[in-house]
PDB file of C-alpha atoms in Angstrom:
ATOM      1  CA  ALA N   1      23.806  40.050 -73.694  1.00 48.00           C
ATOM      2  CA  VAL N   2      26.654  37.743 -75.745  1.00 53.00           C
ATOM      3  CA  VAL N   3      27.935  34.271 -74.300  1.00 58.00           C
ATOM      4  CA  SER N   4      30.905  33.046 -75.133  1.00 55.00           C
ATOM      5  CA  THR N   5      31.964  29.944 -73.448  1.00 59.00           C
ATOM      6  CA  GLN N   6      36.433  29.607 -73.835  1.00 56.00           C
ATOM      7  CA  SER N   7      38.468  26.211 -73.959  1.00 62.00           C
ATOM      8  CA  THR N   8      40.375  28.392 -70.419  1.00 71.00           C
ATOM      9  CA  GLY N   9      36.738  27.555 -68.422  1.00 80.00           C
ATOM     10  CA  GLU N  10      36.465  30.728 -68.398  1.00 83.00           C
ATOM     11  CA  VAL N  11      32.882  32.036 -68.898  1.00 86.00           C
ATOM     12  CA  VAL N  12      32.396  35.291 -70.939  1.00 87.00           C
ATOM     13  CA  LEU N  13      29.522  37.446 -70.787  1.00 88.00           C
ATOM     14  CA  ASP N  14      29.620  40.556 -73.584  1.00 91.00           C
ATOM     15  CA  VAL N  15      26.982  43.780 -72.806  1.00 90.00           C
ATOM     16  CA  PRO N  16      26.450  46.940 -74.024  1.00 89.00           C
ATOM     17  CA  ALA N  17      26.816  48.964 -70.169  1.00 84.00           C
ATOM     18  CA  THR N  18      26.238  52.530 -68.924  1.00 75.00           C
ATOM     19  CA  SER N  19      30.465  53.658 -68.411  1.00 59.00           C
ATOM     20  CA  ASP N  20      29.676  54.370 -64.703  1.00 55.00           C
ATOM     21  CA  VAL N  21      26.384  52.647 -63.726  1.00 49.00           C
ATOM     22  CA  ASN N  22      26.454  55.192 -60.854  1.00 47.00           C
ATOM     23  CA  GLU N  23      24.877  57.728 -63.099  1.00 53.00           C
ATOM     24  CA  VAL N  24      21.368  56.244 -62.886  1.00 55.00           C
ATOM     25  CA  ASP N  25      20.249  57.141 -58.973  1.00 58.00           C
ATOM     26  CA  LEU N  26      17.985  53.592 -58.641  1.00 56.00           C
ATOM     27  CA  ASN N  27      16.795  55.794 -55.550  1.00 59.00           C
ATOM     28  CA  ALA N  28      15.121  58.473 -57.629  1.00 61.00           C
ATOM     29  CA  HIS N  29      14.096  56.494 -60.562  1.00 58.00           C
ATOM     30  CA  CYS N  30      12.760  53.258 -61.979  1.00 64.00           C
ATOM     31  CA  LEU N  31      14.580  52.610 -65.079  1.00 60.00           C
ATOM     32  CA  PHE N  32      11.212  51.363 -65.834  1.00 66.00           C
ATOM     33  CA  ASP N  33       9.810  55.032 -66.157  1.00 69.00           C
ATOM     34  CA  VAL N  34      11.625  56.136 -68.982  1.00 63.00           C
ATOM     35  CA  LEU N  35       8.802  53.291 -70.878  1.00 65.00           C
ATOM     36  CA  LYS N  36       5.787  55.242 -68.938  1.00 72.00           C
ATOM     37  CA  ILE N  37       4.230  57.380 -71.598  1.00 71.00           C
ATOM     38  CA  PRO N  38       4.055  60.647 -70.417  1.00 77.00           C
ATOM     39  CA  ASN N  39       8.258  60.411 -69.291  1.00 71.00           C
ATOM     40  CA  CYS N  40       8.622  58.965 -73.253  1.00 66.00           C
ATOM     41  CA  LYS N  41       7.164  62.061 -74.651  1.00 67.00           C
ATOM     42  CA  ASP N  42       8.834  64.318 -71.898  1.00 73.00           C
ATOM     43  CA  THR N  43      12.651  64.883 -73.578  1.00 68.00           C
ATOM     44  CA  GLU N  44      14.430  66.642 -71.066  1.00 72.00           C
ATOM     45  CA  PHE N  45      13.247  64.117 -68.574  1.00 71.00           C
ATOM     46  CA  MET N  46      14.725  61.163 -70.858  1.00 67.00           C
ATOM     47  CA  TYR N  47      17.813  63.171 -71.724  1.00 67.00           C
ATOM     48  CA  ASN N  48      18.601  64.065 -67.582  1.00 69.00           C
ATOM     49  CA  THR N  49      17.110  60.113 -66.402  1.00 67.00           C
ATOM     50  CA  MET N  50      19.031  58.013 -68.409  1.00 67.00           C
ATOM     51  CA  PRO N  51      22.677  58.052 -69.180  1.00 66.00           C
ATOM     52  CA  TRP N  52      23.201  58.250 -73.087  1.00 70.00           C
ATOM     53  CA  ASN N  53      26.795  56.916 -73.417  1.00 75.00           C
ATOM     54  CA  SER N  54      27.253  53.504 -73.519  1.00 82.00           C
ATOM     55  CA  THR N  55      30.168  51.672 -72.866  1.00 86.00           C
ATOM     56  CA  LEU N  56      31.089  47.408 -73.800  1.00 91.00           C
ATOM     57  CA  ARG N  57      31.524  45.501 -70.937  1.00 91.00           C
ATOM     58  CA  ARG N  58      33.249  41.840 -70.985  1.00 91.00           C
ATOM     59  CA  PHE N  59      32.664  40.212 -67.936  1.00 90.00           C
ATOM     60  CA  ILE N  60      35.178  37.143 -67.840  1.00 90.00           C
ATOM     61  CA  LEU N  61      34.359  33.959 -64.805  1.00 90.00           C
ATOM     62  CA  ASN N  62      36.753  31.436 -64.362  1.00 88.00           C
ATOM     63  CA  VAL N  63      34.481  27.897 -63.474  1.00 85.00           C
ATOM     64  CA  ASN N  64      37.922  26.489 -61.763  1.00 86.00           C
ATOM     65  CA  THR N  65      38.992  29.121 -59.610  1.00 88.00           C
ATOM     66  CA  MET N  66      35.923  31.711 -59.533  1.00 90.00           C
ATOM     67  CA  GLN N  67      38.217  34.460 -59.652  1.00 91.00           C
ATOM     68  CA  HIS N  68      36.174  36.984 -62.255  1.00 92.00           C
ATOM     69  CA  LYS N  69      37.840  40.290 -64.491  1.00 92.00           C
ATOM     70  CA  ILE N  70      35.683  43.086 -65.923  1.00 92.00           C
ATOM     71  CA  GLU N  71      36.727  44.887 -69.077  1.00 91.00           C
ATOM     72  CA  ASP N  72      35.763  47.562 -71.282  1.00 90.00           C
ATOM     73  CA  PHE N  73      36.091  47.706 -75.083  1.00 92.00           C
ATOM     74  CA  PRO N  74      37.151  50.996 -76.097  1.00 91.00           C
ATOM     75  CA  GLN N  75      34.539  53.458 -77.159  1.00 89.00           C
ATOM     76  CA  SER N  76      35.256  54.506 -80.621  1.00 90.00           C
ATOM     77  CA  TRP N  77      31.782  54.693 -82.023  1.00 90.00           C
ATOM     78  CA  THR N  78      30.704  58.235 -82.805  1.00 86.00           C
ATOM     79  CA  PRO N  79      28.529  60.358 -81.855  1.00 84.00           C
ATOM     80  CA  VAL N  80      29.465  59.185 -77.951  1.00 80.00           C
ATOM     81  CA  ASP N  81      26.203  60.204 -76.703  1.00 80.00           C
ATOM     82  CA  THR N  82      24.311  56.885 -77.635  1.00 84.00           C
ATOM     83  CA  LEU N  83      23.306  53.718 -76.149  1.00 84.00           C
ATOM     84  CA  VAL N  84      24.393  50.851 -78.236  1.00 89.00           C
ATOM     85  CA  GLU N  85      21.811  47.720 -77.228  1.00 89.00           C
ATOM     86  CA  PHE N  86      20.500  44.773 -78.856  1.00 91.00           C
ATOM     87  CA  PRO N  87      24.168  43.087 -79.755  1.00 92.00           C
ATOM     88  CA  MET N  88      24.055  40.416 -82.023  1.00 94.00           C
ATOM     89  CA  ILE N  89      27.109  38.091 -83.518  1.00 95.00           C
ATOM     90  CA  ASN N  90      26.885  35.522 -86.021  1.00 95.00           C
ATOM     91  CA  PRO N  91      25.235  32.329 -84.514  1.00 92.00           C
ATOM     92  CA  ALA N  92      27.637  29.674 -85.582  1.00 92.00           C
ATOM     93  CA  TYR N  93      30.109  31.265 -83.068  1.00 91.00           C
ATOM     94  CA  TYR N  94      27.944  31.286 -80.174  1.00 87.00           C
ATOM     95  CA  GLY N  95      30.093  30.113 -77.379  1.00 82.00           C
ATOM     96  CA  LYS N  96      33.308  30.318 -79.177  1.00 85.00           C
ATOM     97  CA  SER N  97      35.852  33.600 -79.404  1.00 87.00           C
ATOM     98  CA  TYR N  98      34.582  36.141 -82.195  1.00 92.00           C
ATOM     99  CA  CYS N  99      35.545  40.026 -83.032  1.00 94.00           C
ATOM    100  CA  PHE N 100      31.910  41.184 -84.912  1.00 96.00           C
ATOM    101  CA  ALA N 101      29.421  42.586 -82.686  1.00 96.00           C
ATOM    102  CA  TYR N 102      26.128  44.434 -84.073  1.00 97.00           C
ATOM    103  CA  PHE N 103      23.894  47.221 -82.385  1.00 95.00           C
ATOM    104  CA  GLN N 104      21.183  49.538 -82.497  1.00 93.00           C
ATOM    105  CA  GLN N 105      22.582  52.430 -81.550  1.00 91.00           C
ATOM    106  CA  TRP N 106      20.346  55.042 -79.992  1.00 86.00           C
ATOM    107  CA  GLN N 107      21.344  59.311 -79.888  1.00 83.00           C
ATOM    108  CA  TYR N 108      18.509  60.265 -77.810  1.00 74.00           C
ATOM    109  CA  SER N 109      19.062  64.240 -78.323  1.00 73.00           C
ATOM    110  CA  THR N 110      18.275  63.742 -81.793  1.00 77.00           C
ATOM    111  CA  ASN N 111      15.583  60.938 -81.515  1.00 75.00           C
ATOM    112  CA  ASN N 112      17.395  58.913 -83.842  1.00 85.00           C
ATOM    113  CA  MET N 113      18.698  55.104 -84.198  1.00 90.00           C
ATOM    114  CA  PHE N 114      21.449  53.696 -86.668  1.00 94.00           C
ATOM    115  CA  LEU N 115      22.856  50.305 -87.085  1.00 96.00           C
ATOM    116  CA  MET N 116      26.766  49.871 -85.692  1.00 96.00           C
ATOM    117  CA  LYS N 117      29.108  47.268 -86.190  1.00 97.00           C
ATOM    118  CA  TYR N 118      32.062  46.696 -83.773  1.00 97.00           C
ATOM    119  CA  ASP N 119      35.023  44.997 -84.162  1.00 97.00           C
ATOM    120  CA  LEU N 120      35.889  43.919 -80.890  1.00 94.00           C
ATOM    121  CA  CYS N 121      39.636  42.409 -81.962  1.00 94.00           C
ATOM    122  CA  THR N 122      40.711  45.801 -82.857  1.00 96.00           C
ATOM    123  CA  GLY N 123      38.469  48.357 -80.624  1.00 94.00           C
ATOM    124  CA  LYS N 124      36.906  50.034 -84.552  1.00 96.00           C
ATOM    125  CA  ALA N 125      33.896  50.802 -85.018  1.00 96.00           C
ATOM    126  CA  ILE N 126      31.683  51.544 -87.787  1.00 97.00           C
ATOM    127  CA  SER N 127      27.709  52.729 -88.105  1.00 96.00           C
ATOM    128  CA  TRP N 128      24.850  53.275 -90.862  1.00 97.00           C
ATOM    129  CA  ARG N 129      22.104  56.312 -90.823  1.00 94.00           C
ATOM    130  CA  GLU N 130      20.515  57.957 -92.696  1.00 93.00           C
ATOM    131  CA  LYS N 131      17.910  61.088 -91.965  1.00 90.00           C
ATOM    132  CA  ASN N 132      14.603  60.382 -90.242  1.00 89.00           C
ATOM    133  CA  LYS N 133      14.890  56.569 -90.622  1.00 91.00           C
ATOM    134  CA  ASN N 134      15.286  54.254 -87.721  1.00 91.00           C
ATOM    135  CA  VAL N 135      17.180  51.346 -87.150  1.00 93.00           C
ATOM    136  CA  LEU N 136      15.696  48.323 -84.752  1.00 90.00           C
ATOM    137  CA  GLU N 137      17.062  45.232 -83.946  1.00 92.00           C
ATOM    138  CA  PRO N 138      19.499  44.015 -85.775  1.00 95.00           C
ATOM    139  CA  ILE N 139      19.972  40.363 -87.442  1.00 95.00           C
ATOM    140  CA  PHE N 140      22.581  38.673 -88.608  1.00 96.00           C
ATOM    141  CA  ALA N 141      21.932  35.909 -91.377  1.00 96.00           C
ATOM    142  CA  ALA N 142      25.280  33.749 -92.340  1.00 95.00           C
ATOM    143  CA  ASP N 143      26.223  33.485 -96.522  1.00 95.00           C
ATOM    144  CA  PRO N 144      26.059  29.421 -96.432  1.00 92.00           C
ATOM    145  CA  SER N 145      29.513  29.162 -98.179  1.00 93.00           C
ATOM    146  CA  GLY N 146      31.007  32.427 -96.228  1.00 92.00           C
ATOM    147  CA  LYS N 147      34.378  31.826 -95.087  1.00 94.00           C
ATOM    148  CA  SER N 148      34.822  34.522 -92.683  1.00 96.00           C
ATOM    149  CA  GLU N 149      32.802  35.720 -89.608  1.00 96.00           C
ATOM    150  CA  ASP N 150      31.366  38.344 -91.338  1.00 97.00           C
ATOM    151  CA  ASP N 151      30.046  36.712 -94.340  1.00 97.00           C
ATOM    152  CA  GLY N 152      26.432  37.058 -94.557  1.00 97.00           C
ATOM    153  CA  VAL N 153      24.216  40.231 -94.010  1.00 98.00           C
ATOM    154  CA  ILE N 154      22.520  42.006 -91.642  1.00 98.00           C
ATOM    155  CA  MET N 155      18.545  42.624 -91.569  1.00 96.00           C
ATOM    156  CA  ALA N 156      16.502  45.100 -89.820  1.00 94.00           C
ATOM    157  CA  GLN N 157      13.194  46.985 -89.820  1.00 91.00           C
ATOM    158  CA  VAL N 158      14.195  50.735 -90.653  1.00 93.00           C
ATOM    159  CA  TYR N 159      10.906  52.980 -89.636  1.00 90.00           C
ATOM    160  CA  ASP N 160      10.798  56.186 -91.279  1.00 89.00           C
ATOM    161  CA  SER N 161       9.862  59.169 -88.524  1.00 85.00           C
ATOM    162  CA  SER N 162       8.802  61.719 -91.654  1.00 87.00           C
ATOM    163  CA  ASP N 163       6.078  59.398 -92.729  1.00 87.00           C
ATOM    164  CA  ALA N 164       5.649  56.236 -90.493  1.00 84.00           C
ATOM    165  CA  SER N 165       6.397  53.910 -93.349  1.00 88.00           C
ATOM    166  CA  THR N 166       8.523  50.817 -92.726  1.00 89.00           C
ATOM    167  CA  GLU N 167      10.914  49.363 -94.564  1.00 92.00           C
ATOM    168  CA  LEU N 168      13.420  46.016 -94.072  1.00 92.00           C
ATOM    169  CA  LEU N 169      16.978  46.773 -94.854  1.00 96.00           C
ATOM    170  CA  VAL N 170      19.499  44.370 -96.193  1.00 97.00           C
ATOM    171  CA  TRP N 171      23.183  45.445 -95.735  1.00 98.00           C
ATOM    172  CA  ASP N 172      26.130  43.754 -96.192  1.00 98.00           C
ATOM    173  CA  ALA N 173      28.125  42.339 -92.938  1.00 98.00           C
ATOM    174  CA  LYS N 174      31.374  43.165 -93.571  1.00 98.00           C
ATOM    175  CA  ASP N 175      30.817  47.400 -94.373  1.00 98.00           C
ATOM    176  CA  LEU N 176      27.125  47.859 -93.513  1.00 98.00           C
ATOM    177  CA  THR N 177      26.834  48.567 -97.578  1.00 98.00           C
ATOM    178  CA  VAL N 178      22.848  48.172 -98.342  1.00 98.00           C
ATOM    179  CA  LEU N 179      21.914  45.772-100.616  1.00 98.00           C
ATOM    180  CA  ALA N 180      18.246  45.957-100.539  1.00 97.00           C
ATOM    181  CA  ARG N 181      15.431  47.525 -99.149  1.00 96.00           C
ATOM    182  CA  PHE N 182      11.791  45.695 -98.842  1.00 94.00           C
ATOM    183  CA  ASP N 183       8.433  48.201 -98.482  1.00 90.00           C
ATOM    184  CA  ASN N 184       6.676  46.258 -95.860  1.00 83.00           C
ATOM    185  CA  LEU N 185       3.246  47.863 -97.700  1.00 82.00           C
ATOM    186  CA  VAL N 186       1.669  48.074 -94.058  1.00 78.00           C
ATOM    187  CA  LYS N 187       2.827  50.480 -91.350  1.00 76.00           C
ATOM    188  CA  VAL N 188       4.545  48.915 -88.399  1.00 76.00           C
ATOM    189  CA  PRO N 189       5.235  50.615 -85.689  1.00 72.00           C
ATOM    190  CA  PHE N 190       8.189  50.406 -83.421  1.00 70.00           C
ATOM    191  CA  THR N 191       9.609  46.857 -82.383  1.00 66.00           C
ATOM    192  CA  ILE N 192      11.649  45.361 -80.694  1.00 66.00           C
ATOM    193  CA  HIS N 193      12.407  41.891 -81.428  1.00 76.00           C
ATOM    194  CA  GLY N 194      13.201  39.623 -84.528  1.00 77.00           C
ATOM    195  CA  TRP N 195      15.163  36.781 -85.653  1.00 78.00           C
ATOM    196  CA  TRP N 196      15.988  34.966 -88.708  1.00 80.00           C
ATOM    197  CA  PHE N 197      15.301  31.244 -89.434  1.00 80.00           C
ATOM    198  CA  ALA N 198      17.297  29.438 -92.565  1.00 77.00           C
ATOM    199  CA  ASP N 199      14.952  26.861 -93.329  1.00 72.00           C
TER     200      ASP N 199
END
C-alpha cells in the first residue's frame, strides 16, 4: 500500500484491490488457500477462486472530521484480467501528492507477470512484457539530479520460465524502456520483495 498524508488533514491510502470484494467467497475459501502447493498446481482452482481483475482504490480519511471517501481509478491497463500488486512510488514522494506508481501485473490465464506504470493523475497505464519473462517486485531508484517525479529507474528481478534463469532488469521510469540487463549467474527462484539502498 502507498500512503500519503495531505495538508488538508486527510490521510490517503492507495491500494490495489479487487473490483468487488464480494467476488471472493471467504466462506468457501481462505485467501491463503491459493498458496497451498496442490492448489498452486491446479490452474482451474486458481483461476476460478481468485478474482483476476484488479482496480486501484483510494481511501481518504479526514482525521479532523472523521469523514471518509473511497474512489476507484480507471482500469486502463491491458490485459484486463490481471492482478496488479506490489505498488512502488518514488520514495521522495512518500507522504506527498504524487502521480506515478509502478506495479507487477500478473495474468494467471497465461501465468505471465509484467511491469506496469500507472499515472494516477491522468488514469493512463503503460506496460512492459516479454514472452516467458516474469517481472517480480519493482523497485524505484531516483536520479539524484532529477527534476521530475519519474526521473529515475525501475529495477526488478525477472524470472525466465523457459529456462529457470533470472536477470536483473533496469528500465527508464518514464517510458519503461529497458536500459540494462544483468545476468544473475545463478538461478534465483521467484522472490517477492526487494529494496534499493542509495548508500
